[in-house]
Coordinates of C-alpha atoms in Angstrom, one line a residue:
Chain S
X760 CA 172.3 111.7 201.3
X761 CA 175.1 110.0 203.7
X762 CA 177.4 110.7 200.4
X763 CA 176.3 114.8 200.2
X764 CA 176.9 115.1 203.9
X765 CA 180.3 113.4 204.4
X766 CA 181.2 115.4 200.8
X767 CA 179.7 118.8 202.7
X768 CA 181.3 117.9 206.1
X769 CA 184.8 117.4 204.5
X770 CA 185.2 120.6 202.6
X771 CA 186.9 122.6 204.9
X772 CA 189.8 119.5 204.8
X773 CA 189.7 119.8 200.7
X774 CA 190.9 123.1 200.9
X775 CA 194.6 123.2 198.9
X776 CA 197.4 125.6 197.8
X777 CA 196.7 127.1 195.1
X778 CA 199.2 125.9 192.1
X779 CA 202.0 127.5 190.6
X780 CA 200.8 125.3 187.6
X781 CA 198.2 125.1 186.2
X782 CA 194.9 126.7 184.2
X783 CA 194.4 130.1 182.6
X784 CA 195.1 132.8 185.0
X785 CA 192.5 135.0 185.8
X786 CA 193.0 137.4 188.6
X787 CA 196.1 138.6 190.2
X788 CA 197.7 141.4 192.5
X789 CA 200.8 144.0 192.1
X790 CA 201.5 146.7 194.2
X791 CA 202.8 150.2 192.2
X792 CA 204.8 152.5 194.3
X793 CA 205.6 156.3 193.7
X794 CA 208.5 158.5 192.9
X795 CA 208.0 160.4 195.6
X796 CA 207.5 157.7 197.9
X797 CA 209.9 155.3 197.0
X798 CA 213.1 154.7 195.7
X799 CA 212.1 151.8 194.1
X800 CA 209.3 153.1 191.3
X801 CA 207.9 150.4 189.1
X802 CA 205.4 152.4 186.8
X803 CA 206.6 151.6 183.8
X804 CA 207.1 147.9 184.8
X805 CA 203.9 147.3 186.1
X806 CA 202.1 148.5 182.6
X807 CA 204.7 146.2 180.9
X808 CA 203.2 143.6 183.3
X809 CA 199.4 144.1 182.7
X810 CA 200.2 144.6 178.9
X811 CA 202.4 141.9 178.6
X812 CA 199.4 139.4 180.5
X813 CA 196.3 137.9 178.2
X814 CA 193.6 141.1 178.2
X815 CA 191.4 138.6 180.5
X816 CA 193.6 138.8 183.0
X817 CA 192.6 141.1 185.9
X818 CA 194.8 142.9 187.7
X819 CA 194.2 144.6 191.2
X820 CA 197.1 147.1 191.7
X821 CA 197.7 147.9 195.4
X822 CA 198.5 151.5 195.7
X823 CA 199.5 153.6 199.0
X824 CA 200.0 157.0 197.0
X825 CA 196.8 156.7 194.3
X826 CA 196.9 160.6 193.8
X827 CA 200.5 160.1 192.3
X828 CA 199.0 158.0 189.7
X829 CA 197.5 158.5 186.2
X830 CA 196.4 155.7 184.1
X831 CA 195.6 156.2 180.4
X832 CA 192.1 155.9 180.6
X833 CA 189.0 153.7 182.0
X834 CA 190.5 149.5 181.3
X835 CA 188.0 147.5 182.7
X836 CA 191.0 145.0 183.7
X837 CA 192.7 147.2 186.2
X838 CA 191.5 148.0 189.7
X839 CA 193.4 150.3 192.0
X840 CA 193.0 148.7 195.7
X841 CA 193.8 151.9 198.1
X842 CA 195.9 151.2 200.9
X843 CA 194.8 152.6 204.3
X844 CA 196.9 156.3 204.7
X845 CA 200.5 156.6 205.4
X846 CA 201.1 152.4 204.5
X847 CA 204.5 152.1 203.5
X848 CA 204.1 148.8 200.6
X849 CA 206.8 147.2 198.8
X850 CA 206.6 146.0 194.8
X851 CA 206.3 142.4 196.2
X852 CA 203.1 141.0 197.4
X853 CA 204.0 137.6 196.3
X854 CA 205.4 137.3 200.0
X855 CA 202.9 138.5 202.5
X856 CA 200.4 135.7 202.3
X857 CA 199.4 132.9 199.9
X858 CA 196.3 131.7 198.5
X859 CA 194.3 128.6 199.5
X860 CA 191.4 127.1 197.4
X861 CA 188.6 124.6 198.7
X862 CA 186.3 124.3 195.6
X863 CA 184.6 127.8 195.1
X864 CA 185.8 129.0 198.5
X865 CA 189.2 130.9 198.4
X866 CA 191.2 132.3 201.8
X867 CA 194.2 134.0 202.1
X868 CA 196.3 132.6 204.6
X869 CA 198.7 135.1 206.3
X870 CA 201.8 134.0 208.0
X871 CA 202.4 134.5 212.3
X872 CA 204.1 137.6 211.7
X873 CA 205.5 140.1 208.9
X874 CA 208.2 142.4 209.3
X875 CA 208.6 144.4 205.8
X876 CA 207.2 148.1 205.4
X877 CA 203.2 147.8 205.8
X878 CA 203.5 144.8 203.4
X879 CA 201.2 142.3 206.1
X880 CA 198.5 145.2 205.3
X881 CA 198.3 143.7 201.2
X882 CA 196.2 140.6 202.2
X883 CA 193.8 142.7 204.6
X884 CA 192.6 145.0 201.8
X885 CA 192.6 142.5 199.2
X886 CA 190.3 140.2 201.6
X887 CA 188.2 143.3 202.0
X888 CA 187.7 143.9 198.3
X889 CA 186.9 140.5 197.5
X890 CA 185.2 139.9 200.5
X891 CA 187.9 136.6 200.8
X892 CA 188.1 135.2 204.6
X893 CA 191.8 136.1 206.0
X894 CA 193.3 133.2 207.3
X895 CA 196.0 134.0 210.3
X896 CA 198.8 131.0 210.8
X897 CA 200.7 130.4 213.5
X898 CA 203.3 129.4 210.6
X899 CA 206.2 131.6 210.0
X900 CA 206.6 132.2 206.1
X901 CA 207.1 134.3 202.9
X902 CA 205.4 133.1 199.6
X903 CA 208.6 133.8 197.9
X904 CA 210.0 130.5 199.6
X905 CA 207.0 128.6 198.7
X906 CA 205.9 127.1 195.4
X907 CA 203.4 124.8 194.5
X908 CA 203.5 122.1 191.6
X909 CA 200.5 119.6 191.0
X910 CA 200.7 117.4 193.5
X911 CA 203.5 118.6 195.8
X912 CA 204.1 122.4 198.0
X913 CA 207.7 123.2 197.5
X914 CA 209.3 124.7 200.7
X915 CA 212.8 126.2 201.5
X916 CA 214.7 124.4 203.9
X917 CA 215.1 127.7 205.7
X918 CA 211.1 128.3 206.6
X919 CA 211.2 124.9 207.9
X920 CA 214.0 125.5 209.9
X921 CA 213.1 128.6 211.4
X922 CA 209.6 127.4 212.3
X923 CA 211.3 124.5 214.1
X924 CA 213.5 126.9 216.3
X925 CA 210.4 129.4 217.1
X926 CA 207.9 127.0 217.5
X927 CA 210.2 124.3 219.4
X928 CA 209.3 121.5 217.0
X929 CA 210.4 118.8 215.0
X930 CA 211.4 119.4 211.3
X931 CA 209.2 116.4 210.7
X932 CA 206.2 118.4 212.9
X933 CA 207.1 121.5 210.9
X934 CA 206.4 119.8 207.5
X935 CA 203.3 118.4 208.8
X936 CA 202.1 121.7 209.8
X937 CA 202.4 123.0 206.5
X938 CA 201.2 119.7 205.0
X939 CA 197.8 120.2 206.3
X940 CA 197.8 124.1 206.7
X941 CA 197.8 124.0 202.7
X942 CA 196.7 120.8 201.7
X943 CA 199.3 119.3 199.7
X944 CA 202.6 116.7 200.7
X945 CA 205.1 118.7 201.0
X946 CA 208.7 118.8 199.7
X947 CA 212.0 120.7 201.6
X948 CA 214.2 122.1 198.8
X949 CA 217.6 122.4 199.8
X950 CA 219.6 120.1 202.9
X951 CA 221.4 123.3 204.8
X952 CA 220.6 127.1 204.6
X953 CA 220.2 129.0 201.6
X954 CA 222.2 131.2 200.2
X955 CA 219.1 132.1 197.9
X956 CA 216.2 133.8 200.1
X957 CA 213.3 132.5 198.0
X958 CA 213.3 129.4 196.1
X959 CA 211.1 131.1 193.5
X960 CA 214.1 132.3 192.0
X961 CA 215.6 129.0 191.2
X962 CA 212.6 126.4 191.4
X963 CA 209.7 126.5 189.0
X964 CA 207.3 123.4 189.3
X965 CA 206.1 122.3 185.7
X966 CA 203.1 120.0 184.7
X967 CA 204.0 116.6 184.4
X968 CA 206.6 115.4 187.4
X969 CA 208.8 118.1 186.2
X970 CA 210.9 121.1 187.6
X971 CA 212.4 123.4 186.4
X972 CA 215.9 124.7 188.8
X973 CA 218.2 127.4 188.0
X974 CA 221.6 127.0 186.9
X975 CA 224.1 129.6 187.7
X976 CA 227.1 127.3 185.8
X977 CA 225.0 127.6 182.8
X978 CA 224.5 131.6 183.3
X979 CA 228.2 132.1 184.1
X980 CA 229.3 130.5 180.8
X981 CA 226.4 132.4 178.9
X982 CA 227.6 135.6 180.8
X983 CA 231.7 134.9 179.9
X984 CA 230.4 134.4 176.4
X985 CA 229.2 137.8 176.1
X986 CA 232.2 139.4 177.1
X987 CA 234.1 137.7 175.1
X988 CA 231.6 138.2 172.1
X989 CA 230.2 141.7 172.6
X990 CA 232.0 143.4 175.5
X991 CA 230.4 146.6 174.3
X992 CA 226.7 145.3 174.8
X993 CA 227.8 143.9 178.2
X994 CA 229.2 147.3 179.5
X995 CA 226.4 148.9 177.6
X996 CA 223.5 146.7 180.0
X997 CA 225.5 147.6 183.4
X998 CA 225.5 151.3 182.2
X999 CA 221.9 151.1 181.7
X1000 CA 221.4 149.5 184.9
X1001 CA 222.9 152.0 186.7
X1002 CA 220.6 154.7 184.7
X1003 CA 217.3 153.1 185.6
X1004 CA 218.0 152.6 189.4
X1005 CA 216.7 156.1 189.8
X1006 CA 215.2 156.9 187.0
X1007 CA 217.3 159.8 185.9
X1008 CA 220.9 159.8 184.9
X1009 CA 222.3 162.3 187.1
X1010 CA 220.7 161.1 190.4
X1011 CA 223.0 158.8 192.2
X1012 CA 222.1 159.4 195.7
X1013 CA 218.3 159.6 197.8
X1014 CA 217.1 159.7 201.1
X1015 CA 214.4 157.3 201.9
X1016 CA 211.4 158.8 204.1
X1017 CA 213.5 157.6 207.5
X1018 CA 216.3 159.8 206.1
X1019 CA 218.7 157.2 205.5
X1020 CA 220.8 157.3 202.2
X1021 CA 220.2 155.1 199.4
X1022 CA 223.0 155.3 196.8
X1023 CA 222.8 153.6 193.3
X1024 CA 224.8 150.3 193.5
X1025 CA 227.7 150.0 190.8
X1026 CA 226.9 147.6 188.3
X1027 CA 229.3 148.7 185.9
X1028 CA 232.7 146.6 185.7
X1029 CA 230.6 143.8 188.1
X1030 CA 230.1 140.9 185.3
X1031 CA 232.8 139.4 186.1
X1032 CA 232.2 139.4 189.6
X1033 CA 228.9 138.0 189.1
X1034 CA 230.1 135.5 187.3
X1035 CA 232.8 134.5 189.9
X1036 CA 229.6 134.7 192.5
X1037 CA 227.5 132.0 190.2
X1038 CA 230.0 129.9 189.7
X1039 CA 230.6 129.3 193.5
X1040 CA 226.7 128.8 194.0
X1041 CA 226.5 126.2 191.7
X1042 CA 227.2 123.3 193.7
X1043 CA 224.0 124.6 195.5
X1044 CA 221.8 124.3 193.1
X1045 CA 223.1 121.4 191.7
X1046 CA 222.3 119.6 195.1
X1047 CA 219.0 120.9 194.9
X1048 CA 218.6 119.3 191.0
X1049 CA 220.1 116.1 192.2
X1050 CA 217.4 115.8 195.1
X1051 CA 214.8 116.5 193.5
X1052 CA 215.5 114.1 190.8
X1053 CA 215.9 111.8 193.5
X1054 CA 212.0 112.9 194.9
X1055 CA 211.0 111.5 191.3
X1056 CA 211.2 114.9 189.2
X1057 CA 212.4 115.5 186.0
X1058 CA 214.4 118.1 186.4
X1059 CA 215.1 121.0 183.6
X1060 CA 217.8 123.9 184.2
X1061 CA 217.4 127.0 183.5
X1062 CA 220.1 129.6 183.0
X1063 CA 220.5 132.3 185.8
X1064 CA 223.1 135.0 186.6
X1065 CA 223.6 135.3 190.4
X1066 CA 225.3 137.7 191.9
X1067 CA 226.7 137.7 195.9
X1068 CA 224.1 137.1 198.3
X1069 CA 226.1 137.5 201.2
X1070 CA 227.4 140.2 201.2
X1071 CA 224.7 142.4 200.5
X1072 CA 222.1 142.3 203.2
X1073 CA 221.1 145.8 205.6
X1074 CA 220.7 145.6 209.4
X1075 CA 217.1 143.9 208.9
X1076 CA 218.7 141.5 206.8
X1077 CA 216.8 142.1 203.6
X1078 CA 218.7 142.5 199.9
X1079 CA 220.2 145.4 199.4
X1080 CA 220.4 146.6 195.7
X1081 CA 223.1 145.0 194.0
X1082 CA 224.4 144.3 190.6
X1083 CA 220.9 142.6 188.9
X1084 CA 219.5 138.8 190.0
X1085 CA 219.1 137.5 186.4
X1086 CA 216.4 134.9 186.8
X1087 CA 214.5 132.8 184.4
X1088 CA 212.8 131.2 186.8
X1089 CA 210.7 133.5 188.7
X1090 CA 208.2 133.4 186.0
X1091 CA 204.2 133.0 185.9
X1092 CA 203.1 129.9 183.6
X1093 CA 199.6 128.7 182.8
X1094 CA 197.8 126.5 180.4
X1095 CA 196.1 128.8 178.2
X1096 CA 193.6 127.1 174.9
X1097 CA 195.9 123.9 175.7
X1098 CA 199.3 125.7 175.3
X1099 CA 201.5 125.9 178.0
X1100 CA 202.8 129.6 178.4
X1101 CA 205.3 131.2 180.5
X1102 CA 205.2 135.3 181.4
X1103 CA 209.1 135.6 181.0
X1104 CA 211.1 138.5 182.8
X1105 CA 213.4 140.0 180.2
X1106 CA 216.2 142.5 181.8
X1107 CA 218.1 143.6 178.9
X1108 CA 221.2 141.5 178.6
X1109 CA 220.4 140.1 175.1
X1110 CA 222.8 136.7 175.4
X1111 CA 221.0 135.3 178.8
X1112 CA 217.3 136.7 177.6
X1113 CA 217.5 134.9 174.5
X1114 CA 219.1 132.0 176.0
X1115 CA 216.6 132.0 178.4
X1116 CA 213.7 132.2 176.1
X1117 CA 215.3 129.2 174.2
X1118 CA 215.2 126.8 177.4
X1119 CA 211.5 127.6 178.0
X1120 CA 211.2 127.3 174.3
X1121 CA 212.4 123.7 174.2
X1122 CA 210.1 122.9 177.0
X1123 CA 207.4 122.7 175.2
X1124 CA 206.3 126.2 176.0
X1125 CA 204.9 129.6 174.7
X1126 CA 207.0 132.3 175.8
X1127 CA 205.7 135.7 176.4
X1128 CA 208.7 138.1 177.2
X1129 CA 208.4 140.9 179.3
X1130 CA 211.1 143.7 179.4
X1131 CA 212.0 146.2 182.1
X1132 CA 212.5 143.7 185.1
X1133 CA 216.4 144.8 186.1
X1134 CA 215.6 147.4 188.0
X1135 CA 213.4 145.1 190.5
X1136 CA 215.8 142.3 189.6
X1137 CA 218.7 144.5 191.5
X1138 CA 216.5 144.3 195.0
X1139 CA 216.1 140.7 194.2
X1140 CA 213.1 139.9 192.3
X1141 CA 211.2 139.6 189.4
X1142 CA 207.9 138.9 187.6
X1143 CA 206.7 136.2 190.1
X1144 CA 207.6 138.5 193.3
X1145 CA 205.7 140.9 191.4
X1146 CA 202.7 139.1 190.2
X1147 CA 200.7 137.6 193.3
X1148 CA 198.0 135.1 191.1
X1149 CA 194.8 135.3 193.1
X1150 CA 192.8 132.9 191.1
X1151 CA 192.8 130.7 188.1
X1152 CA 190.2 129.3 185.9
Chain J
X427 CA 152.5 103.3 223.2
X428 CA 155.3 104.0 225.0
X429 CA 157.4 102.5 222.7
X430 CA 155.7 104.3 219.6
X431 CA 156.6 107.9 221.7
X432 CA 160.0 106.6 222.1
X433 CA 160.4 106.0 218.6
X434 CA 158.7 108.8 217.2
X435 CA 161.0 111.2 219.4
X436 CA 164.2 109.2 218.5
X437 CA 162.9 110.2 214.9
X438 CA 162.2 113.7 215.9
X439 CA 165.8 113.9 217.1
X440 CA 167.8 112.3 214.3
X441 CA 165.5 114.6 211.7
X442 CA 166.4 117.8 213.8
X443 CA 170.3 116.2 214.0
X444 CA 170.3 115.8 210.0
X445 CA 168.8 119.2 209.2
X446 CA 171.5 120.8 211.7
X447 CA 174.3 118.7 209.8
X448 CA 173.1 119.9 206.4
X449 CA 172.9 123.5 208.0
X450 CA 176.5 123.7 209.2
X451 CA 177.7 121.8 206.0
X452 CA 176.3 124.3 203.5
X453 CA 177.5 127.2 205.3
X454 CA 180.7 125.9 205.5
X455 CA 183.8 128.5 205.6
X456 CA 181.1 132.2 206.5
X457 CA 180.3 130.6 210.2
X458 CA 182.4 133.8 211.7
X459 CA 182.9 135.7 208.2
X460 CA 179.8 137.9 208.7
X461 CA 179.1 138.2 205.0
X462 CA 176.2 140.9 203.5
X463 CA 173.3 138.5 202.9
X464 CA 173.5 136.5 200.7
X465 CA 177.3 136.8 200.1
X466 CA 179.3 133.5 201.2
X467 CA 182.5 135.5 202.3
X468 CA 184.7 133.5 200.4
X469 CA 182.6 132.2 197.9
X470 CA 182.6 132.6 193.9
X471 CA 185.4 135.2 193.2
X472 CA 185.2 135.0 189.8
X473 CA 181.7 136.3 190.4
X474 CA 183.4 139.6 192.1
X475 CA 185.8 139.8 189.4
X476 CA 183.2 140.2 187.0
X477 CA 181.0 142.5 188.9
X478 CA 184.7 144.8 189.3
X479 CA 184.8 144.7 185.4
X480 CA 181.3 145.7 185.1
X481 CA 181.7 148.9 186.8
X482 CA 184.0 150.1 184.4
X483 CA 182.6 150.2 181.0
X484 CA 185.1 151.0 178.7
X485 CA 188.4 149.2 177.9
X486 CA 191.1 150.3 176.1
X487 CA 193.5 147.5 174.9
X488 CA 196.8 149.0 176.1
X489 CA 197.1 150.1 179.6
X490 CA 199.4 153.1 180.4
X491 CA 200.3 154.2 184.4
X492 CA 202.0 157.5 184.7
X493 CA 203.8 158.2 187.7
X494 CA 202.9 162.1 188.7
X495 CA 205.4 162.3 191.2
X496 CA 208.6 161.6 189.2
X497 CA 209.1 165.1 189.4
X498 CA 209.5 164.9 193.3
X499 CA 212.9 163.1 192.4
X500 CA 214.1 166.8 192.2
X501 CA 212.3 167.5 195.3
X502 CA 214.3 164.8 197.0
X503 CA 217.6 165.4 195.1
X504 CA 217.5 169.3 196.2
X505 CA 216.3 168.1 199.9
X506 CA 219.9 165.7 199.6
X507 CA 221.4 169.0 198.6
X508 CA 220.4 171.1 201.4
X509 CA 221.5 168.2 203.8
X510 CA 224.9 168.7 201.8
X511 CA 224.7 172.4 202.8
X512 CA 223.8 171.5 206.2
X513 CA 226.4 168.8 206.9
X514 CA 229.1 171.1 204.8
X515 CA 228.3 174.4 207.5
X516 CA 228.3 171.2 210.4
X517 CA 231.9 170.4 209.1
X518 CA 233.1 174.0 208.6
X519 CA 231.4 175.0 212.4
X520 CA 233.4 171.4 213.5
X521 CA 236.6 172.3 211.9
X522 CA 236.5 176.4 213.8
X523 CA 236.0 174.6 217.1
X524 CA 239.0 171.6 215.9
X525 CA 241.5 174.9 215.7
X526 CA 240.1 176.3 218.9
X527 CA 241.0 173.0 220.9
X528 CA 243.9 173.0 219.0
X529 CA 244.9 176.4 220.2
X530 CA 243.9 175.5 223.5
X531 CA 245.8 172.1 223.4
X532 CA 249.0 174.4 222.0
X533 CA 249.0 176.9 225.0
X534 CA 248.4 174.0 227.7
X535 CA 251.1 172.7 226.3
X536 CA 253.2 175.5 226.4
X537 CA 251.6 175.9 229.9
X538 CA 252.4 172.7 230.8
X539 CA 256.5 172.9 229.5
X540 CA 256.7 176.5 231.8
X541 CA 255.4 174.8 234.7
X542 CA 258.0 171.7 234.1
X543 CA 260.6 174.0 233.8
X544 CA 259.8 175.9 236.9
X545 CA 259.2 173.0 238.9
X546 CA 262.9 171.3 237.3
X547 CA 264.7 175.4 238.3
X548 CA 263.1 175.3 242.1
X549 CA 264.4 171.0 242.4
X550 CA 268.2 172.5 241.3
X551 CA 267.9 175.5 243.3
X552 CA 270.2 174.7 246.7
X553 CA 267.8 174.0 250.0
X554 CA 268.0 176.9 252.3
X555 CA 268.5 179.4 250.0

């Protein structure tokens, strides 16, 4: 009895992150945005994504402009989750809120505040679907600078430092905070500020004490390669780029609905900047290698083309669209019939993608490619931003 | 007798105590939810997951999305058009009143070298004259 009650008593306490690693996936969220809303559609990427994810997966598709949207017919694994009228949403719902699981009871936790479109609305109507309790932290965060391995939350040194100026606190008192908010020890990746916004595009927990971190030395070289090797493929992916930014060839230039100009970047000719910009954050990433190595990780690179991330930011001081963020490590994995399994962005430059798949290969895993990502890979993100995994098996 | 009261309320207490423990324990995580009944908010989402794939009875294997309004691109390519012919009859309107300044800067000017001139004849002209 005196065991049931302290068991029952403690629940709330068990109550943990939910992992980036892990079982079979079995619910998650996107968000599908319209032509005539936004001038960043992802149609066709979002059917590669529920196509491209076991047919068990279920996939809630937050909307804010259903009547621009056909599907192909009634598929049982799809659920349209309306937003409330005139919500401006964003492709990324990995960042709004994360998920916390305590046994059979699952919250979404939302940060203090969120500034992006009508992007801190996602969590509200996915709480009110599921009937999920909403969570509100006096934490500031995005999920796109959180990820959570097996026994450890992985956080960006810059959500820890901002919560330490707001809140007047201690680094030390920051980390705690989120130590007990999600329920895992927590690890700061990165010693200084980051040039890269989210750590989901370089760090990927694994099972096992390892990690996987981006390497943008490795990317460069692959990148060099393939001008040298097949200049006309090279030219031929920035060209395409460039096409798919707006969907149509001729369109260079849109206003978005505050009547501000969006022009398509220029990707053509910008490999070898790119190159020059990954080769300078290197050192970056190799710090973060070395100290995680140094927390007791085995750590695994992964090849990644990164292109300025200085330069490139509007007046709110989010990405604008640039030449493509080429990373293999904003993935989905899972354990699926004992096989580990990774949901692999794929943008169309053959040499990285196939490097790419190689790495993940070697790692023991299987790899499930999944094409169309540049276009979302130009605002900064890819399959994980995307994909917001609500539960797992 | 008294002691066998005491005792038997002490009893009382702790059962009443233990039920409300095991009350508050099993409803752990809906106290301020305000669930349907019978629904733990937070509770068995797999369970909801299901019950959304039962209401949709048929499945096809590949899953198509069709954007309707990719055709509004044109829409908001000819609205950036008309703002081209708006800005370009702003600029032509601009450059008419440019010239009239001009002008008007021109014959200031010219204004402004008679009246030097004038004022430069009067200072040479001899005093008393």
């Amino acid at each position: 009895m005196a065991a049931f009650l302290t068991q029952s008593l403690c629940r709330r306490d068990d109550a943990k992150l939910l992992s980036d690693v892990g079982s079979e996936i079995r619910l998650v969220a996107c968000s599908v945005t319209s032509a005539r809303t936004s001038s960043l559609r992802n149609v066709e990427l979002v059917s590669n994504i529920v196509n491209g994810l076991p047919p068990d997966v279920h996939v809630l598709l937050l909307v804010s402009d259903r009547s621009a949207f056909a599907k192909s017919a009634k598929n049982r694994r799809v659920t349209f989750v309306e937003m409330p009228p005139k919500s401006d949403i964003s492709i990324w719902p990995q960042d709004p809120f994360v998920v916390v699981q305590g046994g059979a009871v699952t919250k979404l936790v939302t940060p203090c505040s969120f500034n992006r479109e009508d992007d801190e609305r996602m969590p509200r109507q996915l709480a009110g679907l599921l009937q999920l309790e909403l969570v509100h932290s006096e934490l500031h965060f995005e999920g796109g600078n959180i990820v959570c391995g097996e026994d450890a939350v992985f956080i960006g040194f810059d959500t820890i430092h901002h919560n330490a100026l707001l809140l007047e606190l201690s680094a030390g008192e920051v980390t705690q905070r989120f130590a007990k908010l999600f329920g895992r020890r927590v690890v700061v990746v990165g010693e200084s500020r980051q040039s890269v916004r989210h750590i989901d595009l370089i760090v990927t927990p694994l099972s096992h004490q390892r990690i996987a971190v981006a390497d943008s030395r490795a990317g460069a070289g692959l990148a060099a390669e393939a001008i040298r090797q097949e200049p006309a493929l090279v030219r031929e992916f920035e060209r395409q780029c460039e096409k798919d930014f707006f969907g149509q060839d001729g369109v260079v230039e849109l206003l978005d609905r505050d009547g501000n100009t969006i022009s398509r970047p220029t990707v053509v000719g910008q490999t070898d900047a790119t190159i020059a910009s990954s080769l300078r954050l290197a050192p970056e990433l190799e710090t973060i290698a070395r100290q995680l190595s140094q927390a007791g990780y085995k750590v695994v690179r992964v090849p990644a083309l990164i292109p300025n991330q200085e330069q490139h930011l509007d007046e709110q001081g989010d990405m604008l669209p640039q030449y493509p963020f080429l990373s293999y490590s904003n993935v989905l994995t899972e354990l699926r019939q004992n096989q580990s399994t990774v949901y692999l962005p794929q943008y169309g430059f053959g040499m990285l993608d196939n490097a790419a798949q190689r790495v993940w290969q070697e790692m023991g895993f299987l790899v499930k490619p999944l094409a169309g990502f540049s276009t979302s890979a130009m605002y900064g993100g890819a399959m994980r931003c995307c994909t917001k995994v609500l539960l797992r098996d | 007798m008294k002691t066998k009261q005491i005792f038997f309320n002490a009893a009382t207490i702790c059962m009443v105590s233990l039920a409300v423990l095991m009350t508050q324990a099993m409803f752990d995580g809906s106290a301020n939810a305000g669930p349907r009944a019978g629904e733990s908010k937070g509770g068995n989402l797999k369970q909801r997951v299901v019950d959304l794939e039962d209401r949709q009875d048929e499945n096809d294997n590949e899953f198509f999305l069709i954007d309707r309004s990719f055709g509004d691109l044109d829409s908001r390519v000819n609205a950036n058009d008309g703002r081209l012919v708006v800005h370009s009859a702003e600029i032509r309107a601009l450059e008419a009143r440019v010239k009239v300044a001009e002008k008007r800067i021109s014959v200031q000017r010219a204004d402004h070298r008679d009246i030097v001139s004038k004022v430069a004849k009067m200072r040479a002209r001899p005093c008393g004259s």
